Amino acid sequence: MSEEIKQVWYASYGSNILESRFHCYILGGQPKGSKKTYKGCSDKTLPQEKEEVYINSELYFAKKSKSWDSCGVGFINTEFNDKIQTFGRMYLITTEQYVEIVKQETNHKGELLIDFKKAKEKGSLIIEEKSWYGNLLYLGEQNGNPIFTFTNEKDLTEEINPPSEQYLLTIINGLKETYNLNEIEIKEYFENLLGIKGYEIEKKLTELIKSE
């Protein structure tokens, strides 16, 4: 009989790369630049560990988020590709905290049950149908604990929408906080992504990257 999963890594590739923004999910509060206030988790213990994580799936920006001025937010493709690398950051939290974070992210009302073992076995699991982030993806293991992230259940390339400056700046600051990247490397990371390339936000990349 397999052991119960008690701790998991929450892997982020969007605004939650910035630690202070992710902490709003745990402690409650309003992230800088966002119009949404989070209630936080019942257990407000901060992550035991945090590490960088590389996700073999392409980052893109889509949908219209009310929290971020009706601009696009980050998603990753459900198909993995070893030639693609998205920079992420993961936090070690309890499974109970992960469930409560998903509820806050998906605006789920009532009880939510997530079968982490099933998600691990299958590689993915739809935990909230028709939700922006209702598709749980298994990314592997780290120090004996499974790594999970979430994205949309389908390809949203028909809904590409550039991010707001504040949303993109949140990711940029998260990258600076997590990785030893210079300004040129950060610009190269973003400039060809769907939702950036060809949009006005592409012209502002250098300015955003240089800002504090």
Tab-separated table of C-alpha atoms in Angstrom:
chain	number	residue	atom	x	y	z
A	1	MET	CA	0.000	0.000	0.000
A	2	SER	CA	1.492	3.331	-1.056
A	3	GLU	CA	2.065	6.050	1.484
A	4	GLU	CA	-0.316	8.988	1.699
A	5	ILE	CA	0.865	12.152	-0.036
A	6	LYS	CA	1.121	14.841	2.633
A	7	GLN	CA	3.414	17.402	1.040
A	8	VAL	CA	3.639	18.596	-2.545
A	9	TRP	CA	5.567	21.145	-4.537
A	10	TYR	CA	3.439	23.936	-5.983
A	11	ALA	CA	5.198	24.840	-9.241
A	12	SER	CA	4.562	28.292	-10.679
A	13	TYR	CA	5.504	29.771	-14.036
A	14	GLY	CA	3.496	33.023	-13.858
A	15	SER	CA	3.132	35.764	-11.277
A	16	ASN	CA	3.614	33.354	-8.361
A	17	ILE	CA	7.293	33.109	-9.222
A	18	LEU	CA	7.536	36.258	-7.086
A	19	GLU	CA	7.568	34.982	-3.511
A	20	SER	CA	5.654	37.894	-1.946
A	21	ARG	CA	2.859	37.422	-4.501
A	22	PHE	CA	2.644	33.686	-3.752
A	23	HIS	CA	2.510	34.391	-0.025
A	24	CYS	CA	-0.841	36.166	-0.577
A	25	TYR	CA	-2.284	32.700	-1.245
A	26	ILE	CA	-0.984	31.497	2.125
A	27	LEU	CA	-1.304	34.564	4.345
A	28	GLY	CA	-4.041	36.418	2.494
A	29	GLY	CA	-3.768	39.886	1.003
A	30	GLN	CA	-3.714	41.811	-2.250
A	31	PRO	CA	-0.707	41.364	-4.562
A	32	LYS	CA	0.901	44.523	-5.901
A	33	GLY	CA	-0.689	45.476	-9.221
A	34	SER	CA	-3.635	43.097	-8.828
A	35	LYS	CA	-7.240	44.046	-8.083
A	36	LYS	CA	-7.948	40.763	-6.278
A	37	THR	CA	-7.597	40.174	-2.542
A	38	TYR	CA	-7.012	36.600	-1.373
A	39	LYS	CA	-8.256	35.205	1.912
A	40	GLY	CA	-5.270	32.909	2.347
A	41	CYS	CA	-5.092	29.360	3.668
A	42	SER	CA	-6.429	28.013	6.962
A	43	ASP	CA	-2.867	26.912	7.716
A	44	LYS	CA	-0.755	30.036	7.240
A	45	THR	CA	2.584	28.234	7.595
A	46	LEU	CA	4.898	29.505	4.879
A	47	PRO	CA	6.543	27.020	2.471
A	48	GLN	CA	9.204	24.838	4.052
A	49	GLU	CA	11.383	25.074	0.952
A	50	LYS	CA	11.522	26.903	-2.382
A	51	GLU	CA	13.494	26.009	-5.479
A	52	GLU	CA	13.766	26.849	-9.144
A	53	VAL	CA	12.063	24.465	-11.571
A	54	TYR	CA	12.326	24.131	-15.330
A	55	ILE	CA	9.127	23.181	-17.153
A	56	ASN	CA	9.325	21.634	-20.631
A	57	SER	CA	6.275	23.463	-21.924
A	58	GLU	CA	5.804	26.822	-23.627
A	59	LEU	CA	4.587	29.821	-21.648
A	60	TYR	CA	1.992	32.067	-23.318
A	61	PHE	CA	-0.459	34.791	-22.308
A	62	ALA	CA	-4.204	34.578	-22.894
A	63	LYS	CA	-7.712	35.345	-21.588
A	64	LYS	CA	-8.835	38.605	-19.962
A	65	SER	CA	-8.208	38.716	-16.234
A	66	LYS	CA	-10.311	41.143	-14.199
A	67	SER	CA	-7.607	41.007	-11.536
A	68	TRP	CA	-5.022	42.358	-13.976
A	69	ASP	CA	-6.842	45.139	-15.895
A	70	SER	CA	-8.597	42.696	-18.276
A	71	CYS	CA	-5.211	41.737	-19.716
A	72	GLY	CA	-3.767	38.303	-20.379
A	73	VAL	CA	-2.265	35.969	-17.789
A	74	GLY	CA	0.183	33.096	-18.056
A	75	PHE	CA	-0.598	29.549	-19.155
A	76	ILE	CA	1.547	26.654	-20.343
A	77	ASN	CA	0.769	24.149	-23.086
A	78	THR	CA	-0.481	20.760	-21.949
A	79	GLU	CA	1.902	19.065	-24.387
A	80	PHE	CA	5.466	18.808	-23.086
A	81	ASN	CA	8.470	19.422	-25.330
A	82	ASP	CA	12.053	18.713	-24.248
A	83	LYS	CA	13.302	21.516	-26.525
A	84	ILE	CA	11.288	24.149	-24.645
A	85	GLN	CA	12.136	25.423	-21.174
A	86	THR	CA	9.940	27.695	-19.079
A	87	PHE	CA	11.479	29.117	-15.925
A	88	GLY	CA	9.448	28.373	-12.827
A	89	ARG	CA	9.652	28.397	-9.078
A	90	MET	CA	8.238	25.802	-6.728
A	91	TYR	CA	7.230	25.888	-3.090
A	92	LEU	CA	6.920	22.930	-0.713
A	93	ILE	CA	3.520	23.063	1.012
A	94	THR	CA	0.959	20.652	2.453
A	95	THR	CA	-1.656	19.005	0.261
A	96	GLU	CA	-4.325	20.853	2.270
A	97	GLN	CA	-2.705	24.188	1.424
A	98	TYR	CA	-2.459	23.203	-2.233
A	99	VAL	CA	-6.191	22.442	-2.346
A	100	GLU	CA	-7.005	25.800	-0.746
A	101	ILE	CA	-4.731	27.608	-3.208
A	102	VAL	CA	-6.493	25.906	-6.122
A	103	LYS	CA	-9.845	26.962	-4.659
A	104	GLN	CA	-8.662	30.570	-4.499
A	105	GLU	CA	-7.247	30.416	-8.022
A	106	THR	CA	-10.354	28.828	-9.548
A	107	ASN	CA	-12.934	30.626	-7.348
A	108	HIS	CA	-14.257	27.218	-6.315
A	109	LYS	CA	-17.099	27.284	-3.819
A	110	GLY	CA	-17.616	24.468	-1.354
A	111	GLU	CA	-15.504	21.364	-0.856
A	112	LEU	CA	-12.819	20.418	-3.370
A	113	LEU	CA	-11.222	16.989	-3.427
A	114	ILE	CA	-7.993	16.450	-5.358
A	115	ASP	CA	-6.720	12.924	-5.911
A	116	PHE	CA	-2.999	13.648	-6.033
A	117	LYS	CA	-2.142	9.947	-6.439
A	118	LYS	CA	-4.371	9.685	-9.505
A	119	ALA	CA	-2.898	12.879	-10.969
A	120	LYS	CA	0.590	11.481	-10.433
A	121	GLU	CA	-0.285	8.155	-12.064
A	122	LYS	CA	-2.035	9.698	-15.065
A	123	GLY	CA	0.273	12.692	-15.472
A	124	SER	CA	-2.645	15.117	-15.395
A	125	LEU	CA	-6.093	15.468	-13.885
A	126	ILE	CA	-9.020	17.787	-14.544
A	127	ILE	CA	-9.871	19.099	-11.080
A	128	GLU	CA	-12.242	21.892	-12.125
A	129	GLU	CA	-13.957	21.693	-15.517
A	130	LYS	CA	-14.117	24.884	-17.609
A	131	SER	CA	-11.890	26.663	-15.101
A	132	TRP	CA	-8.931	28.699	-16.348
A	133	TYR	CA	-6.559	26.673	-14.191
A	134	GLY	CA	-8.531	23.486	-13.699
A	135	ASN	CA	-5.993	21.101	-15.232
A	136	LEU	CA	-3.494	19.692	-12.722
A	137	LEU	CA	-0.192	18.580	-14.255
A	138	TYR	CA	2.382	16.280	-12.649
A	139	LEU	CA	5.965	17.430	-13.289
A	140	GLY	CA	7.975	14.785	-11.460
A	141	GLU	CA	9.525	14.439	-8.013
A	142	GLN	CA	11.929	16.429	-5.883
A	143	ASN	CA	13.311	15.096	-2.595
A	144	GLY	CA	10.574	12.465	-2.449
A	145	ASN	CA	7.680	14.891	-2.947
A	146	PRO	CA	5.612	15.218	-6.150
A	147	ILE	CA	5.639	18.450	-8.171
A	148	PHE	CA	2.342	19.785	-9.510
A	149	THR	CA	1.320	22.823	-11.492
A	150	PHE	CA	-1.903	23.751	-13.227
A	151	THR	CA	-2.987	25.287	-16.504
A	152	ASN	CA	-5.993	25.248	-18.810
A	153	GLU	CA	-7.420	21.968	-20.043
A	154	LYS	CA	-7.176	23.101	-23.681
A	155	ASP	CA	-5.056	25.150	-26.045
A	156	LEU	CA	-5.937	28.843	-25.674
A	157	THR	CA	-3.999	30.181	-28.638
A	158	GLU	CA	-7.225	31.603	-30.092
A	159	GLU	CA	-7.545	33.734	-26.950
A	160	ILE	CA	-4.051	35.222	-26.889
A	161	ASN	CA	-4.001	38.520	-25.004
A	162	PRO	CA	-0.910	40.453	-23.876
A	163	PRO	CA	-0.323	40.829	-20.129
A	164	SER	CA	-0.527	44.104	-18.240
A	165	GLU	CA	2.728	45.852	-17.403
A	166	GLN	CA	2.200	45.094	-13.700
A	167	TYR	CA	1.588	41.399	-14.322
A	168	LEU	CA	4.651	41.072	-16.529
A	169	LEU	CA	6.734	43.085	-14.063
A	170	THR	CA	5.678	40.665	-11.317
A	171	ILE	CA	7.073	37.762	-13.337
A	172	ILE	CA	10.206	39.712	-14.228
A	173	ASN	CA	10.873	40.474	-10.557
A	174	GLY	CA	10.238	36.825	-9.721
A	175	LEU	CA	12.820	35.771	-12.298
A	176	LYS	CA	15.338	38.239	-10.873
A	177	GLU	CA	14.639	36.860	-7.407
A	178	THR	CA	14.992	33.210	-8.468
A	179	TYR	CA	17.537	33.081	-11.284
A	180	ASN	CA	20.876	34.684	-12.002
A	181	LEU	CA	19.754	36.153	-15.335
A	182	ASN	CA	20.985	39.395	-16.841
A	183	GLU	CA	18.740	41.918	-18.582
A	184	ILE	CA	19.479	40.556	-22.052
A	185	GLU	CA	18.637	36.984	-21.010
A	186	ILE	CA	15.325	38.078	-19.461
A	187	LYS	CA	14.386	39.987	-22.625
A	188	GLU	CA	15.260	36.996	-24.815
A	189	TYR	CA	13.098	34.810	-22.586
A	190	PHE	CA	9.979	36.914	-23.164
A	191	GLU	CA	10.305	38.518	-26.585
A	192	ASN	CA	9.154	35.567	-28.723
A	193	LEU	CA	6.318	34.346	-26.501
A	194	LEU	CA	2.709	34.350	-27.702
A	195	GLY	CA	1.082	37.393	-26.151
A	196	ILE	CA	4.336	39.367	-26.182
A	197	LYS	CA	5.739	39.222	-29.715
A	198	GLY	CA	4.073	41.743	-32.000
A	199	TYR	CA	2.178	43.517	-29.223
A	200	GLU	CA	2.815	46.927	-27.681
A	201	ILE	CA	4.106	45.273	-24.498
A	202	GLU	CA	7.091	43.927	-26.490
A	203	LYS	CA	8.349	47.495	-26.992
A	204	LYS	CA	8.257	48.043	-23.214
A	205	LEU	CA	10.230	44.928	-22.257
A	206	THR	CA	13.579	46.686	-21.807
A	207	GLU	CA	12.020	49.455	-19.716
A	208	LEU	CA	10.179	46.953	-17.481
A	209	ILE	CA	13.248	44.777	-17.032
A	210	LYS	CA	15.385	47.761	-16.025
A	211	SER	CA	12.773	49.031	-13.523
A	212	GLU	CA	12.872	48.037	-9.867
